[in-house]
mmCIF file of C-alpha atoms and ligand atoms in Angstrom:
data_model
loop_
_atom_site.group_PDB
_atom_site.id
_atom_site.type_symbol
_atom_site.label_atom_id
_atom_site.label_comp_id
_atom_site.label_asym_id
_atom_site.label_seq_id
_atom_site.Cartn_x
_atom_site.Cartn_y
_atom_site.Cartn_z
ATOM 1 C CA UNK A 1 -5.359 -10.625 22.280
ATOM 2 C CA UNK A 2 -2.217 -8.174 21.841
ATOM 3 C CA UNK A 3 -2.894 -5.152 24.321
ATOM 4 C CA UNK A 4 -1.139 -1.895 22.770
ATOM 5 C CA UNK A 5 -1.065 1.338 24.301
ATOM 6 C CA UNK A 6 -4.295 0.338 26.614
ATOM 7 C CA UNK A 7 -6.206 -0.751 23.573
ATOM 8 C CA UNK A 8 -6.984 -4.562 22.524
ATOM 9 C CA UNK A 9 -6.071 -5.271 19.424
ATOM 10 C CA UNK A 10 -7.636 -8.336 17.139
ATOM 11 C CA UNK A 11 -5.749 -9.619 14.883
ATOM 12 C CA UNK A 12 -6.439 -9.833 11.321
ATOM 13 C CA UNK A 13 -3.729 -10.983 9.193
ATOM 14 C CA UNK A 14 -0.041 -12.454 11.425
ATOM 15 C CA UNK A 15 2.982 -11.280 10.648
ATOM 16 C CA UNK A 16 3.445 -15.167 9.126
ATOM 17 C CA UNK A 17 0.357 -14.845 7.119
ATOM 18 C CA UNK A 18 1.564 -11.736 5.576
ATOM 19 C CA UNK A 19 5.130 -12.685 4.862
ATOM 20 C CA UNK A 20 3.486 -15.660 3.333
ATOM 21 C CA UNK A 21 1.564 -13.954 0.724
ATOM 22 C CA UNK A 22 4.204 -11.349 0.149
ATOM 23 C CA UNK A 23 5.851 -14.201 -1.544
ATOM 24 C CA UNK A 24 3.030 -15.003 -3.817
ATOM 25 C CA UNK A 25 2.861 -11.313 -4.872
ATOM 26 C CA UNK A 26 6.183 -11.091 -5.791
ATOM 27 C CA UNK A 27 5.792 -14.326 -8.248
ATOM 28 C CA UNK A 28 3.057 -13.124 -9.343
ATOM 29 C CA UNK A 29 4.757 -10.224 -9.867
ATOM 30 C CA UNK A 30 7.889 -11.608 -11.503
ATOM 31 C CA UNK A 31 5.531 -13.470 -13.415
ATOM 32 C CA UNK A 32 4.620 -10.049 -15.811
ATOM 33 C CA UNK A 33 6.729 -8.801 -18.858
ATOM 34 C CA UNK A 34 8.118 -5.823 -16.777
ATOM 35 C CA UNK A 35 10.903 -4.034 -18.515
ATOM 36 C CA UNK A 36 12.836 -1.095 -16.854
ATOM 37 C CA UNK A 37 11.095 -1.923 -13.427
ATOM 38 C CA UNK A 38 10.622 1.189 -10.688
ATOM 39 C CA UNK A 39 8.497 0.292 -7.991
ATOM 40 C CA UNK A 40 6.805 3.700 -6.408
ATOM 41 C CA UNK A 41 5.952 3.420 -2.388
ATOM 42 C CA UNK A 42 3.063 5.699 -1.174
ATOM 43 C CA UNK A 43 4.384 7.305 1.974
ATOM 44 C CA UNK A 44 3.696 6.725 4.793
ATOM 45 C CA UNK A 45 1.100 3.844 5.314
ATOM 46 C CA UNK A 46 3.154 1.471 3.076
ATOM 47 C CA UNK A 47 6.875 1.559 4.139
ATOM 48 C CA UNK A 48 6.934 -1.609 5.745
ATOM 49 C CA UNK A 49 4.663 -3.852 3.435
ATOM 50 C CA UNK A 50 7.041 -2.280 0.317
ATOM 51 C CA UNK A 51 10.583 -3.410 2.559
ATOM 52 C CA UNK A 52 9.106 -6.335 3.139
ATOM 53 C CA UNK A 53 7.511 -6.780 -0.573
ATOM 54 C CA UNK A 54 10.705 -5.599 -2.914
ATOM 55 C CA UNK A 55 12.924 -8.237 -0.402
ATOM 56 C CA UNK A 56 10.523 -10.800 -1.487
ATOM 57 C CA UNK A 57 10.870 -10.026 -5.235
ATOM 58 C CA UNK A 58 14.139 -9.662 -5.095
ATOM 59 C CA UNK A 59 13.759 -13.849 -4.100
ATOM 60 C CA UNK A 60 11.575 -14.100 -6.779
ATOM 61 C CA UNK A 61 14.597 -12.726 -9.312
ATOM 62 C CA UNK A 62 13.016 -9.294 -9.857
ATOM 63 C CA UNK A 63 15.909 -5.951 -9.652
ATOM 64 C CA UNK A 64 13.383 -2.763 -9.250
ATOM 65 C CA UNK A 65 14.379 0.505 -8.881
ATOM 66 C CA UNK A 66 12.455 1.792 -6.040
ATOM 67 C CA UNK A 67 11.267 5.527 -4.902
ATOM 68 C CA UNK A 68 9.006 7.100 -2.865
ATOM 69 C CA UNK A 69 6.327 9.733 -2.897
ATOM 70 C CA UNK A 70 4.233 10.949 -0.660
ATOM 71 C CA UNK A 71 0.671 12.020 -0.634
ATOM 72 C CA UNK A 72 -1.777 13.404 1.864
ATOM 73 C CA UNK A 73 -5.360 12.545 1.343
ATOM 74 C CA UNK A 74 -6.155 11.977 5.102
ATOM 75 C CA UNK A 75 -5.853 14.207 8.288
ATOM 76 C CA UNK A 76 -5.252 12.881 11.744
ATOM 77 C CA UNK A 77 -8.462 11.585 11.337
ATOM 78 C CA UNK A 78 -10.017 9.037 9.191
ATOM 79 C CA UNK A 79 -12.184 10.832 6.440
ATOM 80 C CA UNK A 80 -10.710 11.865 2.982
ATOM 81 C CA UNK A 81 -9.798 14.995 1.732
ATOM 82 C CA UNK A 82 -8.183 16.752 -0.689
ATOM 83 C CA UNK A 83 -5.376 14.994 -2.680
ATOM 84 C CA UNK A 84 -1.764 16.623 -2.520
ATOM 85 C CA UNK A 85 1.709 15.282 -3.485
ATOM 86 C CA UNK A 86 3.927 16.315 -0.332
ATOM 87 C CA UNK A 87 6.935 14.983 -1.206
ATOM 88 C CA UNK A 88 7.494 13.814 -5.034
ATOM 89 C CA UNK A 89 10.002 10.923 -6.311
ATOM 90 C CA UNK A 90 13.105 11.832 -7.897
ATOM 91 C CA UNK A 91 13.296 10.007 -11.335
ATOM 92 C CA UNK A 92 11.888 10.440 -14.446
ATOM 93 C CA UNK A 93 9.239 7.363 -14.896
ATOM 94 C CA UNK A 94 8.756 8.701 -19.037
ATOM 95 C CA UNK A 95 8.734 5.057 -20.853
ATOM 96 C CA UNK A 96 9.095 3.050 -17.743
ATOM 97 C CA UNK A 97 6.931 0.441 -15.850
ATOM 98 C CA UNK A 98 5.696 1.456 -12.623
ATOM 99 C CA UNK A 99 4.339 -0.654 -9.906
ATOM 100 C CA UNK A 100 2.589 1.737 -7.107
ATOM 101 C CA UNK A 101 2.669 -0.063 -3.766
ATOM 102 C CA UNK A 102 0.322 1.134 -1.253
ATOM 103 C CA UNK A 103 -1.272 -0.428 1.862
ATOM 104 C CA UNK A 104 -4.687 0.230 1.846
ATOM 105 C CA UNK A 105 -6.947 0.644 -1.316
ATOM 106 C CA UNK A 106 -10.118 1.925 -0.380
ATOM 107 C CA UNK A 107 -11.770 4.778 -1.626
ATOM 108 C CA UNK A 108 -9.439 4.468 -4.361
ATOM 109 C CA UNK A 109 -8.968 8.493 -4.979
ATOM 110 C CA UNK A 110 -5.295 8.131 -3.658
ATOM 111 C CA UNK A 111 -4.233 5.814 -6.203
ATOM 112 C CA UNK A 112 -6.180 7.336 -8.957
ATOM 113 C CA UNK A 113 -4.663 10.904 -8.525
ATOM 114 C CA UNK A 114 -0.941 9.088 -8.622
ATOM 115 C CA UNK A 115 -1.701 6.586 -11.595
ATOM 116 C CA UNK A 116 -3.202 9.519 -13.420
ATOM 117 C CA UNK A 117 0.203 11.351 -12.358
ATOM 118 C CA UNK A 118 2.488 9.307 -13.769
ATOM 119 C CA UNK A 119 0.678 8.215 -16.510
ATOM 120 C CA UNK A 120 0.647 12.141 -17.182
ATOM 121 C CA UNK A 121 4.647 12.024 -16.887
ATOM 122 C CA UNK A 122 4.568 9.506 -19.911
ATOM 123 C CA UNK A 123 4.814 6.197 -18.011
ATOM 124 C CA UNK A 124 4.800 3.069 -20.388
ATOM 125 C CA UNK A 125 2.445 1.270 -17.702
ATOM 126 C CA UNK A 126 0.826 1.911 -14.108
ATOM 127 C CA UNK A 127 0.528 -1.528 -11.877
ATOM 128 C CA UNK A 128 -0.900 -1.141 -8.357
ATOM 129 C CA UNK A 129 0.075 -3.953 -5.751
ATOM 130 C CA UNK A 130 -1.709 -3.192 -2.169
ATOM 131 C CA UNK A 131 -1.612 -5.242 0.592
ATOM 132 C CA UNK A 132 -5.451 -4.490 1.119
ATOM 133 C CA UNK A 133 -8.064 -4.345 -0.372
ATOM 134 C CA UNK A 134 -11.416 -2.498 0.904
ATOM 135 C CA UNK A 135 -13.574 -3.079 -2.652
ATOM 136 C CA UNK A 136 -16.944 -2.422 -0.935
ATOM 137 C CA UNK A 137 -15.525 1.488 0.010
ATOM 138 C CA UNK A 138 -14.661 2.488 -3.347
ATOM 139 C CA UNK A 139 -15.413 5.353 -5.353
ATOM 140 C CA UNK A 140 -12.649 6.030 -7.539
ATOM 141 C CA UNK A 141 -12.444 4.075 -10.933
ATOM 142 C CA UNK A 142 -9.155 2.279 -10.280
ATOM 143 C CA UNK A 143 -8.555 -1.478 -9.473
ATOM 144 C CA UNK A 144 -5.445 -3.254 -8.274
ATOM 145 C CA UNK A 145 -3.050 -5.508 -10.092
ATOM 146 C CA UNK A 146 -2.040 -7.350 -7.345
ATOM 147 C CA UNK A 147 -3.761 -7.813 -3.997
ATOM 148 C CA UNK A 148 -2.745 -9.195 -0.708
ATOM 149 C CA UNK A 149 -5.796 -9.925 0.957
ATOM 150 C CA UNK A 150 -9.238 -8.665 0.693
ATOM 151 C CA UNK A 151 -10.177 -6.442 3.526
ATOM 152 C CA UNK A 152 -13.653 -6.652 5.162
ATOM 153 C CA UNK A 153 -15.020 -3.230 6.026
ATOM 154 C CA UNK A 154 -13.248 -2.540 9.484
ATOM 155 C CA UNK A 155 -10.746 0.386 9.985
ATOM 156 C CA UNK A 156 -7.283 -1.289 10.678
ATOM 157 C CA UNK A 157 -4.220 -0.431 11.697
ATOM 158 C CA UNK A 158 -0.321 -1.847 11.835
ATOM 159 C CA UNK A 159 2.520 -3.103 9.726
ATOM 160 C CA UNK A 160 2.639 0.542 8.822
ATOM 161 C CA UNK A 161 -1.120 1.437 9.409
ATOM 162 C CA UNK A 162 -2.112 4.227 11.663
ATOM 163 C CA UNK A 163 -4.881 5.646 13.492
ATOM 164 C CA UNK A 164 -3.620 9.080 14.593
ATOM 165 C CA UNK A 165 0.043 8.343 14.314
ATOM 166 C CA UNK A 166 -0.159 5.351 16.111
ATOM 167 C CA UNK A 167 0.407 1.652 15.700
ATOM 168 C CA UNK A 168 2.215 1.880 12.919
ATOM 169 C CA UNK A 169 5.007 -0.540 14.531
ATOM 170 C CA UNK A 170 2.368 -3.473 14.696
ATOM 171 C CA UNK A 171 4.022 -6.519 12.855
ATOM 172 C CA UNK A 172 0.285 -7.310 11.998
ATOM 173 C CA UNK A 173 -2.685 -6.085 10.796
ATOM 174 C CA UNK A 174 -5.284 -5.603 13.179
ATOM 175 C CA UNK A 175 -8.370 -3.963 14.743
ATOM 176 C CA UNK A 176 -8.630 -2.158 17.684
ATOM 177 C CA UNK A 177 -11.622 -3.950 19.640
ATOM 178 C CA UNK A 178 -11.421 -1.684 22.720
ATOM 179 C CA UNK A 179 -9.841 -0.300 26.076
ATOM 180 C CA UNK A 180 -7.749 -3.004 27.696
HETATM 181 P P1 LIG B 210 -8.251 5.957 -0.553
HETATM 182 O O1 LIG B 210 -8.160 4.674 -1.335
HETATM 183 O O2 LIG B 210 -7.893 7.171 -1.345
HETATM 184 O O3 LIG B 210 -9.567 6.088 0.167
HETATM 185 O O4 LIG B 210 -7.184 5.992 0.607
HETATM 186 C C1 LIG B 210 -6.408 4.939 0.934
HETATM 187 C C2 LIG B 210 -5.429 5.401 1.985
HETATM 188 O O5 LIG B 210 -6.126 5.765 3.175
HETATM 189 C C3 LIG B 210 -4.523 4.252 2.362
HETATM 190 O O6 LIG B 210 -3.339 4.305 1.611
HETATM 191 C C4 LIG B 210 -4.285 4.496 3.828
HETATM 192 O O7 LIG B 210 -3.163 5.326 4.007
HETATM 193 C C5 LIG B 210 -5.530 5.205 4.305
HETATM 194 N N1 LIG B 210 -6.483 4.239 4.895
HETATM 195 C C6 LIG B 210 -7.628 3.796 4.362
HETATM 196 N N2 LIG B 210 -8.229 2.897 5.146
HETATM 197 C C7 LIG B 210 -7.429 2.759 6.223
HETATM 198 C C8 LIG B 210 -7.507 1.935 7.402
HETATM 199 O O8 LIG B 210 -8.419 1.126 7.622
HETATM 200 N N3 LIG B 210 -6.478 2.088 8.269
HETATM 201 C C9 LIG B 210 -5.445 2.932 8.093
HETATM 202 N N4 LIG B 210 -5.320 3.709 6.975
HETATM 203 C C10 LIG B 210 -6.314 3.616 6.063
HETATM 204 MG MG1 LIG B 211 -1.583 5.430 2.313
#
């Protein structure tokens, strides 16, 4: 079992297993009518599943655009709060098809609150792509398009996930079992 920063970490989904399936997201992807493509990443959590995800479409013969927003629904810690856009993309989206790629869906309220936002700009369509997917946590009426793997109820962390600023780095997805 990896050992990072003292902790034990279990791994849930490789590095391989996720590069994998980023390939069958972006055909599956490619696969949709999308016209006038921008793809939206949700800072921070999902910086290195979207690098990794618009390479893969780009294999899979799909040109997005691609931005970034970011919004805080979390503190340091792990329980949600209130939903603010810290750092907005640049482009109109008015007409446009939008993919939002985020890491973690969970309680969903994240994802709401930006669908609903651009949908409010004048967006021709919303698609959400996340690399997980917590169904049993949410709350929020909002489903994804596109999912990478179905998450079981465990807090994780890596391949852009944190716990307190840390372990973002992880090439995997994991858990953190315990002191090393
Ligand atoms: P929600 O769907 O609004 O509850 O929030 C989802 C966001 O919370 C994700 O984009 C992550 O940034 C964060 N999050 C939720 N669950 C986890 C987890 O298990 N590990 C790390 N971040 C998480
Ligand atoms: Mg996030």
């Amino acid at each position: 079992m990896p050992v990072v920063r003292g902790k034990q970490i279990e791994v849930l989904y490789s590095a391989s297993a996720i590069a994998q399936r980023n390939l069958e997201l972006a055909k599956e992807i490619a696969a949709r009518d999308y016209h006038d493509l921008l793809v939206i990443s949700v800072l921070k959590g999902s910086f290195i599943f979207a690098a990794d995800l618009i390479r893969a479409m780009h294999d899979a013969g799909i040109s997005p655009e691609v931005e970034f927003i970011m919004i805080s629904s979390y503190g340091a810690g792990q329980t949600s709060g209130e939903i603010r856009v810290l750092r907005d993309i640049d482009n109109a989206v008015a007409g446009r098809d939008l993919i939002l790629i985020d890491d973690i869906l969970e309680s969903g309220k994240t994802l709401k609150y930006t669908r609903d936002l651009m949908l409010s700009r004048g967006a021709r369509s919303v698609s959400v792509v996340v690399l997980l997917d917590k169904h049993s946590r949410r709350q929020a009426a909002v489903e994804a398009d596109f999912v990478g793997f179905e998450c079981p109820d465990h807090f994780v962390v890596g391949y852009g996930m944190d716990v307190a600023h840390a372990f973002r780095e992880l090439p995997f997805v994991g858990i953190v079992t315990g002191d090393a």
